[in-house]
Coordinates of N, CA, C and O in Angstrom, one line a residue:
X14 N 0.8 -1.2 0.0 CA 0.0 0.0 0.0 C 0.8 1.3 0.0 O 0.4 2.3 -0.4
X15 N 2.1 1.2 0.5 CA 2.9 2.3 0.5 C 3.3 2.8 -0.9 O 3.8 3.9 -1.0
X16 N 3.1 2.0 -1.9 CA 3.5 2.4 -3.2 C 2.5 3.3 -3.9 O 2.8 3.9 -4.9
X17 N 1.3 3.5 -3.3 CA 0.3 4.2 -3.9 C 0.1 5.5 -3.1 O 0.2 5.6 -1.9
X18 N -0.3 6.6 -3.9 CA -0.7 7.8 -3.2 C -2.0 7.7 -2.5 O -2.2 8.3 -1.4
X19 N -2.9 6.9 -3.0 CA -4.2 6.7 -2.4 C -4.4 5.2 -2.2 O -3.8 4.4 -2.9
X20 N -5.2 4.8 -1.3 CA -5.4 3.4 -1.0 C -6.3 2.9 -2.2 O -7.4 3.4 -2.5
X21 N -5.9 1.8 -2.8 CA -6.7 1.2 -3.9 C -7.8 0.3 -3.4 O -7.8 -0.9 -3.5
X22 N -8.9 1.0 -2.9 CA -10.0 0.3 -2.3 C -10.6 -0.8 -3.3 O -10.9 -1.9 -2.8
X23 N -10.8 -0.4 -4.5 CA -11.5 -1.3 -5.5 C -10.6 -2.6 -5.6 O -11.1 -3.7 -5.7
X24 N -9.3 -2.4 -5.7 CA -8.4 -3.5 -5.9 C -8.4 -4.4 -4.7 O -8.4 -5.6 -4.8
X25 N -8.5 -3.8 -3.5 CA -8.5 -4.6 -2.2 C -9.8 -5.4 -2.2 O -9.8 -6.5 -1.8
X26 N -10.9 -4.7 -2.5 CA -12.2 -5.4 -2.5 C -12.2 -6.6 -3.5 O -12.7 -7.7 -3.2
X27 N -11.6 -6.4 -4.7 CA -11.6 -7.4 -5.7 C -10.7 -8.6 -5.2 O -11.1 -9.7 -5.3
X28 N -9.6 -8.2 -4.6 CA -8.7 -9.3 -4.1 C -9.4 -10.1 -3.0 O -9.3 -11.4 -3.1
X29 N -10.0 -9.5 -2.1 CA -10.7 -10.2 -1.0 C -11.9 -11.0 -1.6 O -12.2 -12.1 -1.1
X30 N -12.7 -10.4 -2.5 CA -13.9 -11.0 -2.9 C -13.8 -12.0 -4.0 O -14.5 -13.0 -4.0
X31 N -12.9 -11.8 -4.9 CA -12.8 -12.7 -6.0 C -11.6 -13.7 -5.9 O -11.8 -14.9 -6.2
X32 N -10.5 -13.2 -5.4 CA -9.3 -14.1 -5.4 C -9.4 -15.0 -4.1 O -9.3 -16.2 -4.3
X33 N -9.5 -14.4 -3.0 CA -9.6 -15.2 -1.8 C -10.8 -16.1 -1.7 O -10.7 -17.2 -1.2
X34 N -11.9 -15.6 -2.1 CA -13.2 -16.4 -1.9 C -13.6 -17.0 -3.2 O -14.7 -17.6 -3.3
X35 N -12.8 -17.0 -4.2 CA -13.1 -17.6 -5.5 C -13.6 -19.0 -5.5 O -14.6 -19.3 -6.2
X36 N -13.1 -19.8 -4.6 CA -13.5 -21.2 -4.6 C -14.8 -21.4 -3.7 O -15.4 -22.4 -3.8
X37 N -15.1 -20.4 -2.9 CA -16.2 -20.6 -2.0 C -17.5 -19.8 -2.4 O -18.6 -20.1 -1.9
X38 N -17.3 -18.9 -3.3 CA -18.5 -18.2 -3.8 C -19.0 -19.0 -5.0 O -18.3 -19.1 -6.0
X39 N -20.2 -19.6 -4.8 CA -20.6 -20.6 -5.8 C -21.6 -20.1 -6.8 O -21.9 -20.7 -7.8
X40 N -22.2 -18.9 -6.5 CA -23.2 -18.4 -7.5 C -23.3 -16.9 -7.4 O -22.6 -16.3 -6.6
X41 N -24.1 -16.3 -8.2 CA -24.2 -14.8 -8.3 C -24.7 -14.3 -7.0 O -24.4 -13.1 -6.6
X42 N -25.6 -15.0 -6.3 CA -26.1 -14.5 -5.0 C -25.0 -14.4 -3.9 O -25.0 -13.5 -3.2
X43 N -24.1 -15.5 -3.9 CA -23.0 -15.4 -3.0 C -22.1 -14.2 -3.3 O -21.7 -13.5 -2.4
X44 N -21.8 -14.0 -4.6 CA -21.0 -12.9 -5.0 C -21.6 -11.6 -4.6 O -20.9 -10.7 -4.1
X45 N -22.9 -11.4 -4.8 CA -23.5 -10.2 -4.4 C -23.4 -9.9 -2.9 O -23.2 -8.8 -2.4
X46 N -23.6 -11.0 -2.1 CA -23.5 -10.9 -0.6 C -22.1 -10.5 -0.2 O -21.9 -9.6 0.6
X47 N -21.1 -11.2 -0.7 CA -19.7 -10.9 -0.4 C -19.4 -9.5 -0.8 O -18.8 -8.7 0.0
X48 N -19.8 -9.0 -2.0 CA -19.4 -7.7 -2.4 C -20.1 -6.6 -1.6 O -19.6 -5.6 -1.3
X49 N -21.3 -6.9 -1.1 CA -22.0 -5.9 -0.3 C -21.3 -5.8 1.1 O -21.2 -4.7 1.6
X50 N -20.8 -6.9 1.6 CA -20.1 -6.9 2.9 C -18.8 -6.2 2.7 O -18.4 -5.4 3.6
X51 N -18.1 -6.4 1.6 CA -16.8 -5.8 1.4 C -16.9 -4.3 1.2 O -16.0 -3.5 1.5
X52 N -18.1 -3.8 0.6 CA -18.3 -2.4 0.4 C -18.4 -1.7 1.7 O -18.1 -0.5 1.8
X53 N -18.9 -2.4 2.8 CA -19.0 -1.8 4.1 C -17.6 -1.8 4.8 O -17.3 -0.9 5.5
X54 N -16.9 -2.9 4.6 CA -15.6 -3.1 5.3 C -14.4 -2.4 4.7 O -13.6 -1.8 5.4
X55 N -14.4 -2.4 3.4 CA -13.3 -1.9 2.6 C -13.6 -0.5 2.0 O -14.0 -0.4 0.8
X56 N -13.6 0.5 2.8 CA -14.0 1.8 2.3 C -13.1 2.9 3.0 O -12.7 2.7 4.2
X57 N -12.9 4.0 2.4 CA -12.1 5.1 3.0 C -12.8 5.6 4.2 O -12.1 6.1 5.1
X58 N -14.1 5.4 4.3 CA -14.8 5.9 5.5 C -14.3 5.2 6.8 O -14.4 5.8 7.9
X59 N -13.8 4.0 6.7 CA -13.4 3.3 7.9 C -12.2 3.9 8.5 O -11.8 3.6 9.6
X60 N -11.5 4.8 7.8 CA -10.4 5.5 8.4 C -10.8 6.7 9.3 O -10.0 7.2 10.1
X61 N -12.1 7.0 9.3 CA -12.6 8.0 10.3 C -12.9 7.4 11.6 O -13.5 6.3 11.6
X62 N -12.6 8.0 12.7 CA -12.8 7.5 14.0 C -14.3 7.2 14.3 O -14.6 6.4 15.1
X63 N -15.2 8.0 13.6 CA -16.6 7.8 13.9 C -17.3 6.7 13.1 O -18.4 6.4 13.3
X64 N -16.5 6.1 12.1 CA -17.1 5.1 11.3 C -17.4 3.8 12.0 O -16.6 3.4 12.8
X65 N -18.6 3.3 11.8 CA -19.0 2.1 12.5 C -19.3 1.0 11.4 O -19.9 1.3 10.4
X66 N -18.9 -0.2 11.6 CA -19.2 -1.3 10.7 C -20.6 -1.9 10.9 O -21.0 -2.6 10.0
X67 N -21.2 -1.5 12.0 CA -22.6 -2.0 12.2 C -23.4 -0.8 12.7 O -22.9 0.1 13.3
X68 N -24.7 -0.9 12.5 CA -25.7 0.1 13.0 C -25.6 0.3 14.5 O -25.8 1.4 15.0
X69 N -25.4 -0.8 15.2 CA -25.3 -0.8 16.7 C -24.1 0.0 17.2 O -24.1 0.5 18.3
X70 N -23.1 0.1 16.3 CA -21.9 0.8 16.7 C -20.9 -0.1 17.5 O -19.8 0.3 17.9
X71 N -21.3 -1.3 17.7 CA -20.5 -2.3 18.4 C -19.2 -2.6 17.7 O -18.1 -2.7 18.3
X72 N -19.3 -2.7 16.4 CA -18.2 -3.1 15.5 C -17.7 -1.8 14.8 O -18.3 -1.2 14.0
X73 N -16.4 -1.5 15.2 CA -15.7 -0.3 14.6 C -14.3 -0.6 14.6 O -13.8 -1.5 15.3
X74 N -13.5 0.2 13.9 CA -12.1 0.0 13.8 C -11.5 0.4 15.2 O -12.0 1.4 15.8
X75 N -10.5 -0.3 15.7 CA -9.9 0.1 16.9 C -9.1 1.5 16.8 O -8.6 1.8 15.8
X76 N -9.1 2.2 17.9 CA -8.3 3.4 17.9 C -6.8 3.1 17.8 O -6.4 2.0 18.1
X77 N -6.0 4.1 17.4 CA -4.6 3.9 17.4 C -4.1 3.4 18.7 O -4.6 3.9 19.8
X78 N -3.1 2.6 18.7 CA -2.5 2.1 19.9 C -1.5 1.0 19.7 O -1.2 0.7 18.5
X79 N -1.0 0.4 20.7 CA -0.1 -0.7 20.6 C -0.7 -1.9 20.1 O -2.0 -2.0 20.1
X80 N 0.1 -2.9 19.8 CA -0.5 -4.2 19.4 C -1.4 -4.8 20.5 O -2.4 -5.3 20.3
X81 N -0.9 -4.7 21.7 CA -1.7 -5.2 22.8 C -3.0 -4.4 23.0 O -4.0 -5.0 23.3
X82 N -3.0 -3.1 22.7 CA -4.2 -2.3 22.8 C -5.2 -2.9 21.7 O -6.4 -3.0 22.0
X83 N -4.7 -3.2 20.6 CA -5.5 -3.7 19.5 C -6.1 -5.1 19.9 O -7.3 -5.3 19.7
X84 N -5.3 -5.9 20.5 CA -5.8 -7.2 20.9 C -6.9 -7.1 22.0 O -7.9 -7.8 22.0
X85 N -6.7 -6.2 22.9 CA -7.6 -6.0 24.0 C -8.9 -5.5 23.4 O -10.0 -5.9 23.9
X86 N -8.9 -4.6 22.5 CA -10.1 -4.0 21.8 C -10.9 -5.2 21.2 O -12.1 -5.3 21.4
X87 N -10.2 -6.1 20.5 CA -10.9 -7.2 19.8 C -11.4 -8.2 20.9 O -12.5 -8.7 20.7
X88 N -10.7 -8.4 22.0 CA -11.2 -9.3 23.0 C -12.5 -8.9 23.6 O -13.3 -9.7 24.1
X89 N -12.8 -7.6 23.5 CA -14.0 -7.0 24.1 C -15.2 -7.1 23.2 O -16.3 -6.7 23.6
X90 N -15.0 -7.6 22.0 CA -16.2 -7.8 21.1 C -17.1 -8.8 21.7 O -16.6 -9.8 22.3
X91 N -18.4 -8.7 21.6 CA -19.3 -9.7 22.1 C -19.2 -11.0 21.3 O -18.8 -11.0 20.1
X92 N -19.4 -12.1 22.0 CA -19.3 -13.4 21.3 C -20.6 -13.8 20.6 O -21.6 -13.4 20.9

C-alpha cells in the first residue's frame, strides 16, 4: 500500500472478494452478498474514527495504539 498515493480500495475489494473467496463463492447470490459486505468493510470511511461497521456501533475499527491495545479491543467484542 505504501507504493500508492491513495489506497486502492477497489483492488482490495476485488482481491478479497474474487481471489480469496473464488472457490467458496458458488453463485451470483453469494458474490452479491460478499461484495455488499466488502463495500461496508473496505472503504475510505473506515479511516474516520466515527465510522461504524454496524448500525449498533459495536463493531468499529480500533483506535490507534499498541498491538496489545488492538488485541484488547478485539477481546472485548461480544461473542
